[in-house]
Coordinates of C-alpha atoms and ligand atoms in Angstrom, one line a residue:
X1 CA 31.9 4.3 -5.9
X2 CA 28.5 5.5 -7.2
X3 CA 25.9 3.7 -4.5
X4 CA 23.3 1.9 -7.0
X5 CA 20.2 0.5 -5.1
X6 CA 17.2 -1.6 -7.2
X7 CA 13.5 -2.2 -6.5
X8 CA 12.7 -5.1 -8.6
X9 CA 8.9 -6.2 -7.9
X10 CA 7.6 -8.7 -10.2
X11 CA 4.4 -7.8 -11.2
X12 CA 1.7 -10.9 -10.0
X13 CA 0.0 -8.7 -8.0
X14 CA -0.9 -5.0 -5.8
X15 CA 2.1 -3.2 -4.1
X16 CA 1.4 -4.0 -0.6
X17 CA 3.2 -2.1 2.8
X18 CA 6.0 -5.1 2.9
X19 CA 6.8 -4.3 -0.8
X20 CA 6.7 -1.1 -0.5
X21 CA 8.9 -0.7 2.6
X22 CA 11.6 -2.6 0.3
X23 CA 11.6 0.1 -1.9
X24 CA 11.4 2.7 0.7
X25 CA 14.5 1.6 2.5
X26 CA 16.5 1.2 -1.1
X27 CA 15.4 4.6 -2.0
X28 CA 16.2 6.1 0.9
X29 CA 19.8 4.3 1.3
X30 CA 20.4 5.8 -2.5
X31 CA 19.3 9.3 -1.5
X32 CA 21.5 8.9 1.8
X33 CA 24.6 8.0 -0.5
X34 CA 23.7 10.4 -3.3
X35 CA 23.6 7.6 -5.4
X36 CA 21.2 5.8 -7.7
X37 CA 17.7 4.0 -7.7
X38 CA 16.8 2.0 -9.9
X39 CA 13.8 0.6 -11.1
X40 CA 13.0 -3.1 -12.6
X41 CA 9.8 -4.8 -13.5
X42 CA 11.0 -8.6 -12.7
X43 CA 8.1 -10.1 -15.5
X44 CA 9.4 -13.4 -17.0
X45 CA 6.9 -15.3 -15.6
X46 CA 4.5 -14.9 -18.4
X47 CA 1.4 -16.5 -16.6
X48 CA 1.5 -14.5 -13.5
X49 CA 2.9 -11.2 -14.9
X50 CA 0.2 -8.8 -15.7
X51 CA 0.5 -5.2 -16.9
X52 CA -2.7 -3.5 -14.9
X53 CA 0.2 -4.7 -12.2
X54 CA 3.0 -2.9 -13.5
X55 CA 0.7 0.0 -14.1
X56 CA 0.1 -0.4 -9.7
X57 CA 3.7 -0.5 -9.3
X58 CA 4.3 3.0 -11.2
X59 CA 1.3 4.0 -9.8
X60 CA 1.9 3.6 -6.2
X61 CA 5.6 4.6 -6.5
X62 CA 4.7 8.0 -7.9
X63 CA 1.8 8.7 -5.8
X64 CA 4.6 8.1 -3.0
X65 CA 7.2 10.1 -4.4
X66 CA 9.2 7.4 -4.7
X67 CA 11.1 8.3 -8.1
X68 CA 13.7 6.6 -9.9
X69 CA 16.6 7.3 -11.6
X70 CA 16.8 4.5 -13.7
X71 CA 14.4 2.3 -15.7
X72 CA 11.6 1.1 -15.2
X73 CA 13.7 -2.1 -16.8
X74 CA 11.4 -5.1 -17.9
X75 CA 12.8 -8.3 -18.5
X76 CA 10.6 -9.7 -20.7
X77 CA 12.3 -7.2 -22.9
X78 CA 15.7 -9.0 -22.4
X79 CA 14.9 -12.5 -23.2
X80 CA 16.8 -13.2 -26.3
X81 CA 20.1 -11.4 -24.6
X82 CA 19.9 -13.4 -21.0
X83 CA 19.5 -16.4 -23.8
X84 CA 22.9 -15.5 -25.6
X85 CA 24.6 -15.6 -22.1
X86 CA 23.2 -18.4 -20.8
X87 CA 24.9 -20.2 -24.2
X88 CA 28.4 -18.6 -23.4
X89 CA 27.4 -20.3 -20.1
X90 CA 27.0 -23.6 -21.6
X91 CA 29.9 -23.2 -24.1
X92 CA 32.6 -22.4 -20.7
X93 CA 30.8 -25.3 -18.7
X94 CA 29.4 -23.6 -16.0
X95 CA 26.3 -24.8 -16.9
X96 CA 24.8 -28.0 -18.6
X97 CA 21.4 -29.2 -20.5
X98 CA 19.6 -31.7 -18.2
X99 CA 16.7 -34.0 -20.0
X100 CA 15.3 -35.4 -17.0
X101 CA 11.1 -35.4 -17.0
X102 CA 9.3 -34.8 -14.1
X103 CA 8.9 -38.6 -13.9
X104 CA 12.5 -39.1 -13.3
X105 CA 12.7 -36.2 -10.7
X106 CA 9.9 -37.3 -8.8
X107 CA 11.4 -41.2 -8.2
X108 CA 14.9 -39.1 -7.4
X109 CA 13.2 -37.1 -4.8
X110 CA 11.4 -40.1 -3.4
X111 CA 14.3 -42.2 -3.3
X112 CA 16.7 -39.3 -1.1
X113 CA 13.9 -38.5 0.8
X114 CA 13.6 -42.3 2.0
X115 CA 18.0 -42.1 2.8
X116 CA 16.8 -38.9 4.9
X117 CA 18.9 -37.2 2.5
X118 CA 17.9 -33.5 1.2
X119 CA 15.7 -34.2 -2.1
X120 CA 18.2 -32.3 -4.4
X121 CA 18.6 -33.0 -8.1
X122 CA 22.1 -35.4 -8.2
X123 CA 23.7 -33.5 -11.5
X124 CA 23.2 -36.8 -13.1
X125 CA 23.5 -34.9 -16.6
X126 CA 26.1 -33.2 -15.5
X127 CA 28.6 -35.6 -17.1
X128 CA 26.6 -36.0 -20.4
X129 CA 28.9 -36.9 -23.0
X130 CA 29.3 -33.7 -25.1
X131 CA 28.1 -35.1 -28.0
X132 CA 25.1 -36.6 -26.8
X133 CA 22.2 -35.7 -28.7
X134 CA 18.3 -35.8 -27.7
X135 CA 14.5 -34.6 -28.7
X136 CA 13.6 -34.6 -25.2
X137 CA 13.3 -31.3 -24.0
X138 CA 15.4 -29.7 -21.4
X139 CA 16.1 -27.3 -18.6
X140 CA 19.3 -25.6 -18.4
X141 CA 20.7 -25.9 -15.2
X142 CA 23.8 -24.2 -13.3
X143 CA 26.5 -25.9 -12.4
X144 CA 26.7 -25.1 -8.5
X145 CA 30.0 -25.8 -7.1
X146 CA 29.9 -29.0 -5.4
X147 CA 32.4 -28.2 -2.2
X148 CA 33.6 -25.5 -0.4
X149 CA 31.1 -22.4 1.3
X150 CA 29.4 -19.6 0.1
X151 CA 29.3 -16.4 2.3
X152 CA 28.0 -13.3 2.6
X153 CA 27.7 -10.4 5.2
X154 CA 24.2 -9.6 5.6
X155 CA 23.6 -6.1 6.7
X156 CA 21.1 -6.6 9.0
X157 CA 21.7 -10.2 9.6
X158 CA 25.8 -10.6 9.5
X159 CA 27.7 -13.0 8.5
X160 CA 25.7 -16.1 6.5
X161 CA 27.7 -18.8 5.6
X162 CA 25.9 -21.8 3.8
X163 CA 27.8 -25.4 2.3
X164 CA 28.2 -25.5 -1.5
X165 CA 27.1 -28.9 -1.1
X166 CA 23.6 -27.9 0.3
X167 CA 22.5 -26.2 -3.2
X168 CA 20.6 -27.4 -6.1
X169 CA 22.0 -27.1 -9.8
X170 CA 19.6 -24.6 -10.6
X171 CA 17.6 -24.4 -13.6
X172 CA 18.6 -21.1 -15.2
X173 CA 16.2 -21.4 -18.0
X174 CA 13.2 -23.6 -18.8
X175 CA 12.1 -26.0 -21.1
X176 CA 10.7 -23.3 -22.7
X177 CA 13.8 -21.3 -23.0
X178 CA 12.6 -18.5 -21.0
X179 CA 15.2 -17.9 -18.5
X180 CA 14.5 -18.2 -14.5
X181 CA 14.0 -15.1 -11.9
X182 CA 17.5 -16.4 -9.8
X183 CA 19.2 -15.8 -13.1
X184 CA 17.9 -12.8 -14.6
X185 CA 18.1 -10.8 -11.6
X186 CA 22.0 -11.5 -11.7
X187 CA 22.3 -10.5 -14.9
X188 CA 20.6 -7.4 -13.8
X189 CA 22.3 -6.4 -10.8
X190 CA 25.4 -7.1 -12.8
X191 CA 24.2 -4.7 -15.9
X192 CA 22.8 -2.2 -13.6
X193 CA 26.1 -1.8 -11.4
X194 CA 24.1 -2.6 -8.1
X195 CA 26.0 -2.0 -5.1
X196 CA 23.3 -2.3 -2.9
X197 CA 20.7 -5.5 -2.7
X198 CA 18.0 -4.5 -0.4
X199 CA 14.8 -7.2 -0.4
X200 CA 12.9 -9.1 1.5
X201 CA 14.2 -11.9 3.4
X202 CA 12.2 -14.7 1.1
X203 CA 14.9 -14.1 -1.0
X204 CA 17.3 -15.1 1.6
X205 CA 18.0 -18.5 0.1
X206 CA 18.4 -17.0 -3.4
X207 CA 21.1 -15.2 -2.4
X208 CA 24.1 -18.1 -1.9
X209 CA 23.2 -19.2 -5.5
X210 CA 23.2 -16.3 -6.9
X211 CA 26.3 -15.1 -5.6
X212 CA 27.6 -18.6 -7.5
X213 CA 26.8 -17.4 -10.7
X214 CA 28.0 -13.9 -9.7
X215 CA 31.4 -15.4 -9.1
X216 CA 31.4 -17.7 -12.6
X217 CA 30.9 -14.7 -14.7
X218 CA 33.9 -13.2 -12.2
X219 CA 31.3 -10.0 -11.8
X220 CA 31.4 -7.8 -8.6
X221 CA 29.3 -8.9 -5.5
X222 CA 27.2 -6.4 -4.6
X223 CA 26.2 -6.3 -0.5
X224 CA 23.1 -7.6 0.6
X225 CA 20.2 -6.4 3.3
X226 CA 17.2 -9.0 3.4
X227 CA 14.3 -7.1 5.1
X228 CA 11.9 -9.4 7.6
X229 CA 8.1 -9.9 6.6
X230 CA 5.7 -7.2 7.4
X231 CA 2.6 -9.4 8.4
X232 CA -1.0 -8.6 8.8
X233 CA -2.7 -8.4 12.6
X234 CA -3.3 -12.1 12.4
X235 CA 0.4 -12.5 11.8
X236 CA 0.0 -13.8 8.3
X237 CA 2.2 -12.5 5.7
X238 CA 0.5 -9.7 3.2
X239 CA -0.4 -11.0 0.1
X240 CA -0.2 -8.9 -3.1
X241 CA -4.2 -10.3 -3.9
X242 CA -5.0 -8.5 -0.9
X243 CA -7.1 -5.5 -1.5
X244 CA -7.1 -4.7 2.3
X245 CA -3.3 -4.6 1.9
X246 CA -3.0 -2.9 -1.8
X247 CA -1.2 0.7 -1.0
X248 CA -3.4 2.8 -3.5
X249 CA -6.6 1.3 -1.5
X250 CA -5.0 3.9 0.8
X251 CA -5.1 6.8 -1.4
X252 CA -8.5 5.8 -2.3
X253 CA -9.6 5.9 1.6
X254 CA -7.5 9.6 2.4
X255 CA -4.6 8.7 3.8
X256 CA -1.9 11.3 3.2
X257 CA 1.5 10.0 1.1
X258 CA 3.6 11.2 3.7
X259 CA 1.8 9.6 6.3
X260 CA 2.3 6.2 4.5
X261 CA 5.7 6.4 4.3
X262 CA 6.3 7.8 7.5
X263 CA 4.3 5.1 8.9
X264 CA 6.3 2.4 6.5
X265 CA 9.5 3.6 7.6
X266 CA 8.9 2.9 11.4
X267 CA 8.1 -0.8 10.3
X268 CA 10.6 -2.5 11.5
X269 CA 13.1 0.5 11.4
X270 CA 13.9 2.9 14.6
X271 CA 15.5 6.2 15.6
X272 CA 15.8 6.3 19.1
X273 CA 11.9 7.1 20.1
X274 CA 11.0 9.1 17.4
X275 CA 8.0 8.8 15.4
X276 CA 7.6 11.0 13.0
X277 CA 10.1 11.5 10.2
X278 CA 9.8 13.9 7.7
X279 CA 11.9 12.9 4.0
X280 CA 14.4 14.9 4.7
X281 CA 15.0 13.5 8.5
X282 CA 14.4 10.0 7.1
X283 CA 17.2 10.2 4.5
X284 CA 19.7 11.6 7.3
X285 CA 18.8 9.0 9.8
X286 CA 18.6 6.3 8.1
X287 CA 20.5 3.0 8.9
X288 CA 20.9 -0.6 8.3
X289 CA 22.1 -0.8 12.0
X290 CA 18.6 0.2 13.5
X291 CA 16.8 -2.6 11.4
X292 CA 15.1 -5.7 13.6
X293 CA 15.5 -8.9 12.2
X294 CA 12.2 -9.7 13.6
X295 CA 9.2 -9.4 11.9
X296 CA 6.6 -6.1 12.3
X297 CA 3.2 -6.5 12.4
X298 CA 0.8 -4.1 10.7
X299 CA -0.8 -1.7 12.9
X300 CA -3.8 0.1 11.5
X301 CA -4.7 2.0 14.4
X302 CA -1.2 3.4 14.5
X303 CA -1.2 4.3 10.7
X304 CA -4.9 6.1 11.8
X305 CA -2.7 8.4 14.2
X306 CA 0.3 9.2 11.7
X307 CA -2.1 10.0 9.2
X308 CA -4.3 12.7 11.5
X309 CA -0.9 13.9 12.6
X310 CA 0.0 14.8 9.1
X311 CA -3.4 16.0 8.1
X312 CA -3.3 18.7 10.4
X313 CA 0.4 19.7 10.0
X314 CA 0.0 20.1 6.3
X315 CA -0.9 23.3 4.4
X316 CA -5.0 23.3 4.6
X317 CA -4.6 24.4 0.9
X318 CA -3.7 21.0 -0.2
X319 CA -6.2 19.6 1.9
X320 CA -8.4 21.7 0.5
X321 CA -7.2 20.5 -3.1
X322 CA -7.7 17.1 -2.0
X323 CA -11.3 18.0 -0.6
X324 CA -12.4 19.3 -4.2
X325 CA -11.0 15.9 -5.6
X326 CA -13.4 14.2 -3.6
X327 CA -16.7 16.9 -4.4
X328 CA -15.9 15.9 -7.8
X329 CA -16.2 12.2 -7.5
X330 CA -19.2 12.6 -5.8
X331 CA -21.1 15.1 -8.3
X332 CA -20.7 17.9 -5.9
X333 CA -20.2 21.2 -6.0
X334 CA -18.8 23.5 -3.1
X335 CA -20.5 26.4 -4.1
X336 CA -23.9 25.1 -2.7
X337 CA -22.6 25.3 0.6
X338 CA -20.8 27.0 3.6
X339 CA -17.3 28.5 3.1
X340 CA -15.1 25.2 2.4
X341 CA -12.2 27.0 4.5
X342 CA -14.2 27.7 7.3
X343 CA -15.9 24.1 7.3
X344 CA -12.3 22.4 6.8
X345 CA -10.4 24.5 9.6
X346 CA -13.3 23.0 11.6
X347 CA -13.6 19.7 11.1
X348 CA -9.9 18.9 10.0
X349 CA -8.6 18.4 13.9
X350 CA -11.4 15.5 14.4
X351 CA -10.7 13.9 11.1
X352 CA -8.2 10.5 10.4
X353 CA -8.4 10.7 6.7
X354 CA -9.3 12.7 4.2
X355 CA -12.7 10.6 3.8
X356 CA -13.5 11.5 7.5
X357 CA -13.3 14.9 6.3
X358 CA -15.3 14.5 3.7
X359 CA -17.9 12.2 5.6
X360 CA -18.3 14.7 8.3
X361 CA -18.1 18.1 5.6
X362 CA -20.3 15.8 2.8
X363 CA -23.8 17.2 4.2
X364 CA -23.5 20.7 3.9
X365 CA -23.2 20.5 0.1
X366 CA -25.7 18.0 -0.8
X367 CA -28.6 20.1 -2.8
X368 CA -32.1 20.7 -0.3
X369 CA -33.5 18.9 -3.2
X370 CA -31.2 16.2 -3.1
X371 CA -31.3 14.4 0.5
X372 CA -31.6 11.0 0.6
X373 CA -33.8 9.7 3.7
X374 CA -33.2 6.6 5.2
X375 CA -36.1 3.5 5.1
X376 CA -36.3 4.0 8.8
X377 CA -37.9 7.0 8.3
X378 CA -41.2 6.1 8.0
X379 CA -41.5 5.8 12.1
X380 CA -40.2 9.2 12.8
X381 CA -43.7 10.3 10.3
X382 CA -45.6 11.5 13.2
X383 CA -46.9 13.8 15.6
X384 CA -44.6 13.7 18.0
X385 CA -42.0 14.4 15.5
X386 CA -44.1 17.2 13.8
X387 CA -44.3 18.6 17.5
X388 CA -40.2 18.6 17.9
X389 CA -39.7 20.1 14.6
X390 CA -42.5 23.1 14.4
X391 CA -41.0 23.9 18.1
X392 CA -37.5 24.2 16.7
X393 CA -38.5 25.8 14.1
X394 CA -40.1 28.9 15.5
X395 CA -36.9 29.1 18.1
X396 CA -34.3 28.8 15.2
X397 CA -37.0 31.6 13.3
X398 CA -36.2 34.4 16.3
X399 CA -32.4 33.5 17.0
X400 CA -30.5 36.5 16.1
X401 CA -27.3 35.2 18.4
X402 CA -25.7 32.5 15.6
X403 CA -23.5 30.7 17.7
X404 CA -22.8 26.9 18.7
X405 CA -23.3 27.3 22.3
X406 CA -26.9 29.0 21.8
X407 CA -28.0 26.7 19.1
X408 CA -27.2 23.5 21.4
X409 CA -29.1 25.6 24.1
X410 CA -32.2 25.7 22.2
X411 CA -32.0 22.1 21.2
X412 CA -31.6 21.3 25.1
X413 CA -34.8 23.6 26.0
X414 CA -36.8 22.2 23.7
X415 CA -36.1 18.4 25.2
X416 CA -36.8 19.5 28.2
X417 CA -39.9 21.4 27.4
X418 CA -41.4 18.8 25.6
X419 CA -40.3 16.0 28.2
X420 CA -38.3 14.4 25.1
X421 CA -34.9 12.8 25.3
X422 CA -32.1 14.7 24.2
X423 CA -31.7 11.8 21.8
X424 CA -35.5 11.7 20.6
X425 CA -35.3 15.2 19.7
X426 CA -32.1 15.0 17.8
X427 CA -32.7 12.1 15.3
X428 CA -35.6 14.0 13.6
X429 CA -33.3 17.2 13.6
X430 CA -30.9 14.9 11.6
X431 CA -33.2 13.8 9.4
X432 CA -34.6 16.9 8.4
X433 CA -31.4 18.5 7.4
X434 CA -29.5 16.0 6.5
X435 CA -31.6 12.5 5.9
X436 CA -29.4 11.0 8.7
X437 CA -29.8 9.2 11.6
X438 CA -25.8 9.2 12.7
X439 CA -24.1 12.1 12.4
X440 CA -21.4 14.7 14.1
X441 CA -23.2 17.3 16.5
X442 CA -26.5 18.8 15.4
X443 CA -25.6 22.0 16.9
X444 CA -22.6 22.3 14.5
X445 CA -24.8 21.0 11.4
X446 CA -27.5 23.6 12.0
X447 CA -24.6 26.2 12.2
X448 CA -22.9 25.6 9.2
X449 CA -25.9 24.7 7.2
X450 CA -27.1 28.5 8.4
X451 CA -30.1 29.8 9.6
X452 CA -31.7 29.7 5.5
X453 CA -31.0 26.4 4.8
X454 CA -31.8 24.9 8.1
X455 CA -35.2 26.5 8.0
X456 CA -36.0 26.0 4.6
X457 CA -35.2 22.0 5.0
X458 CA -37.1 21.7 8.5
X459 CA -40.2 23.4 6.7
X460 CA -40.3 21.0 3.6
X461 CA -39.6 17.8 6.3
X462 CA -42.8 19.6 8.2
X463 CA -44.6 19.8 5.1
X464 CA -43.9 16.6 4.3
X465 CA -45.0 14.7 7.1
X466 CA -48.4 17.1 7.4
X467 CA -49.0 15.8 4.0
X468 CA -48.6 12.6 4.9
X469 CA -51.0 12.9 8.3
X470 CA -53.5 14.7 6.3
X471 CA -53.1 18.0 7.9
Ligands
LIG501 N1 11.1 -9.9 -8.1 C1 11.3 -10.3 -6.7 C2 10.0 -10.1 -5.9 O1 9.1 -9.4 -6.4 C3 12.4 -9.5 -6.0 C4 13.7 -9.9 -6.4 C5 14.8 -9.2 -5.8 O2 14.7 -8.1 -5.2 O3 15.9 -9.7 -6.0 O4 9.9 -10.6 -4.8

């Protein structure tokens, strides 16, 4: 038997980690099985299905490596055929027309919920005499069996058993004719040969009626994993509007592929005490055993330290390649500065993302001409500023040793000559060089800047300010 997994998203909204760990796991179980994964865009819901969505879920699947074998499938390109089946349905009898308006459905549902009974539809049109004829408009419903059990063996949950006589006569297509999700995606799983149904477990309740319908068109029932919620820090469930939550928001901020799936993969799945998986040790580990049937809660901090893990085990090329992404988004050009290797090697150990990096890289390849000074500048104009930097100057002028540990020397002399705070001589250092008040060591800007370009921006922030007093 060919293993044949599915990720069927429906696109209403931005991949989010819970999504995307259902695709990861069904991946994953495919590549552990050599078998098959497909791909489905679940959009017969015409109001909520959007394609800048769709375009997210290839999107965020690709940036993640996560290909498929199969598809992408959309349903809205199946209408008319799920349409044709559903009237084979109707022809057999295991399903019927029911013409009841919301009206009617509401008084139903008021009247069992006042007999503490479930409000389920009754199947009063059930029994509709076969000739009976109307302009109303209808749903089509399924006929559910009315006794016995359906069962399934969940494999993370076990066995789930629930009473026939608990379910609903689903509608299987509306009064619109479009055909409902329940339906569709058995008509799917049946087309696509599905072995495996790996989802989340919202679907949970889906899954008894399905497997009804399953068992009417006398199709194979494929086995079943539903996956708990992955909810946010304040133990809400993620919500594809989220931005906070959307995966590529991710890429955008420099986090690494591999770290989000790594980091994904550990969400609610375990392998003794390990932590970080690469692909290949993911595919071999990976069970449905080691799956918690509890919920996992989002951890940013956590995804913070996968990511610097796998920033610095990666090949500093690609960083690099990512680096020159990011110059290029931000008009810059590399060439103006320091060696971009040199500069990386240094800064890549201290960095969580890839827009750390570039924060803390960013100032050595902004033009002299190009700083941008802060509006709390104007009370660092003085004297005693002018003082801090014309001493500096004239030290940095005469150093011939160009090392960190002397540079941060002279920047300690000089606060204790003047009687300035370490702190007070600093912040005009900063904004001199770089037009920053925050920033990582100065000892380490003035080194990678060089002894040029640190002088030549000190002299036109002196100039500056001696225009400014007159001088
Ligand atoms: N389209 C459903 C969703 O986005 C998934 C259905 C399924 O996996 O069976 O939640």
């Amino acid at each position: 038997m060919i293993i044949k997994t599915r990720f069927a998203p429906s696109p209403t909204g931005n991949l989010h980690f819970g999504n995307i760990r259902t695709a990861l796991y069904s991946w994953l179980y495919a590549k552990k099985n050599n078998g098959i994964f497909v791909l489905r865009i679940e959009d017969t819901d015409q109001n909520r299905s959007k394609s800048i969505f769709s375009k997210n879920i290839f999107d965020t699947l690709k940036w993640l490596n996560l290909n498929w074998n199969e598809g992408p499938f959309f349903q809205s390109k199946k209408i008319k055929y799920y349409q044709e089946i559903i009237s084979y349905m109707l022809k057999k009898g295991f399903a019927y027309k029911c013409y009841c308006n919301n009206d009617v459905l509401l008084t139903m549902k008021k009247k069992k919920i006042s007999k503490k009974e479930k409000p389920r539809y009754d199947g009063r049109c059930r029994n509709l005499d076969k000739n009976f004829h109307s302009l109303n408009k209808y749903v089509i419903r399924f006929k559910n069996p009315m006794n016995g059990i359906v069962s399934f063996n969940d494999m993370i949950r076990g066995n789930i058993k629930i009473n026939n006589s608990e379910l609903d006569d689903l509608i299987i297509q509306r009064a619109n004719g479009i055909p409902t999700y329940n339906f569709c995606v058995v008509i799917d799983d049946i087309d696509s040969n599905i072995t495996h149904v790996i989802r989340g477990e919202d679907h949970i309740n889906n899954t008894p009626r399905q497997i009804n319908i399953l068992k009417v068109l006398q199709a194979k029932i494929p086995s079943y994993a539903h996956l708990s919620m992955v909810m946010n820090s304040n133990k809400k469930n993620f919500s594809k509007r989220d931005n906070s939550t959307k995966i590529l928001t991710y890429k955008k901020l420099g986090y690494l592929p591999e770290a989000i799936l790594n980091y994904i993969v550990r969400l609610g799945w375990s392998h003794g005490n390990q932590e970080i998986f690469s692909i290949k040790e993911m595919i071999q580990f990976f069970n449905f055993k080691s799956i918690t049937k509890s919920s996992s809660i989002f951890d940013l901090n956590k995804l913070l330290w996968i990511n610097k893990h796998y920033m610095n085990i990666s090949n500093q090329k690609y960083i690099k390649e990512i680096i020159f992404y990011y110059f290029k988004k931000n008009n810059l050009d590399y060439k103006f500065g320091p060696n971009l290797d040199k500069i990386i090697e240094n800064f890549l150990p201290h960095s969580y993302t890839i827009q750390d990096l570039f924060n803390s890289i960013v100032d050595f390849y902004i033009q002299d001409n190009n700083i941008m000074y802060p509006d709390c500048i104007n009370s660092y104009l003085n004297f005693d500023t002018l003082n801090i930097l014309e001493t500096i100057y004239k030290k940095i002028l005469i150093l011939k040793d160009w090392n960190l540990n002397v540079i941060l020397n002279i920047i300690k002399n000089v606060s204790l000559c003047l009687n300035v705070s370490l702190k007070n001589i600093i912040i005009p250092i900063r904004l001199a060089l770089i037009g920053k008040i925050h920033s990582i060591g100065i000892n380490k800007i003035i080194y990678f800047l060089g002894k040029k370009k640190s002088l030549l921006r000190l002299n036109k922030f002196i100039e500056h300010i001696k225009m400014l007093l007159f001088l």
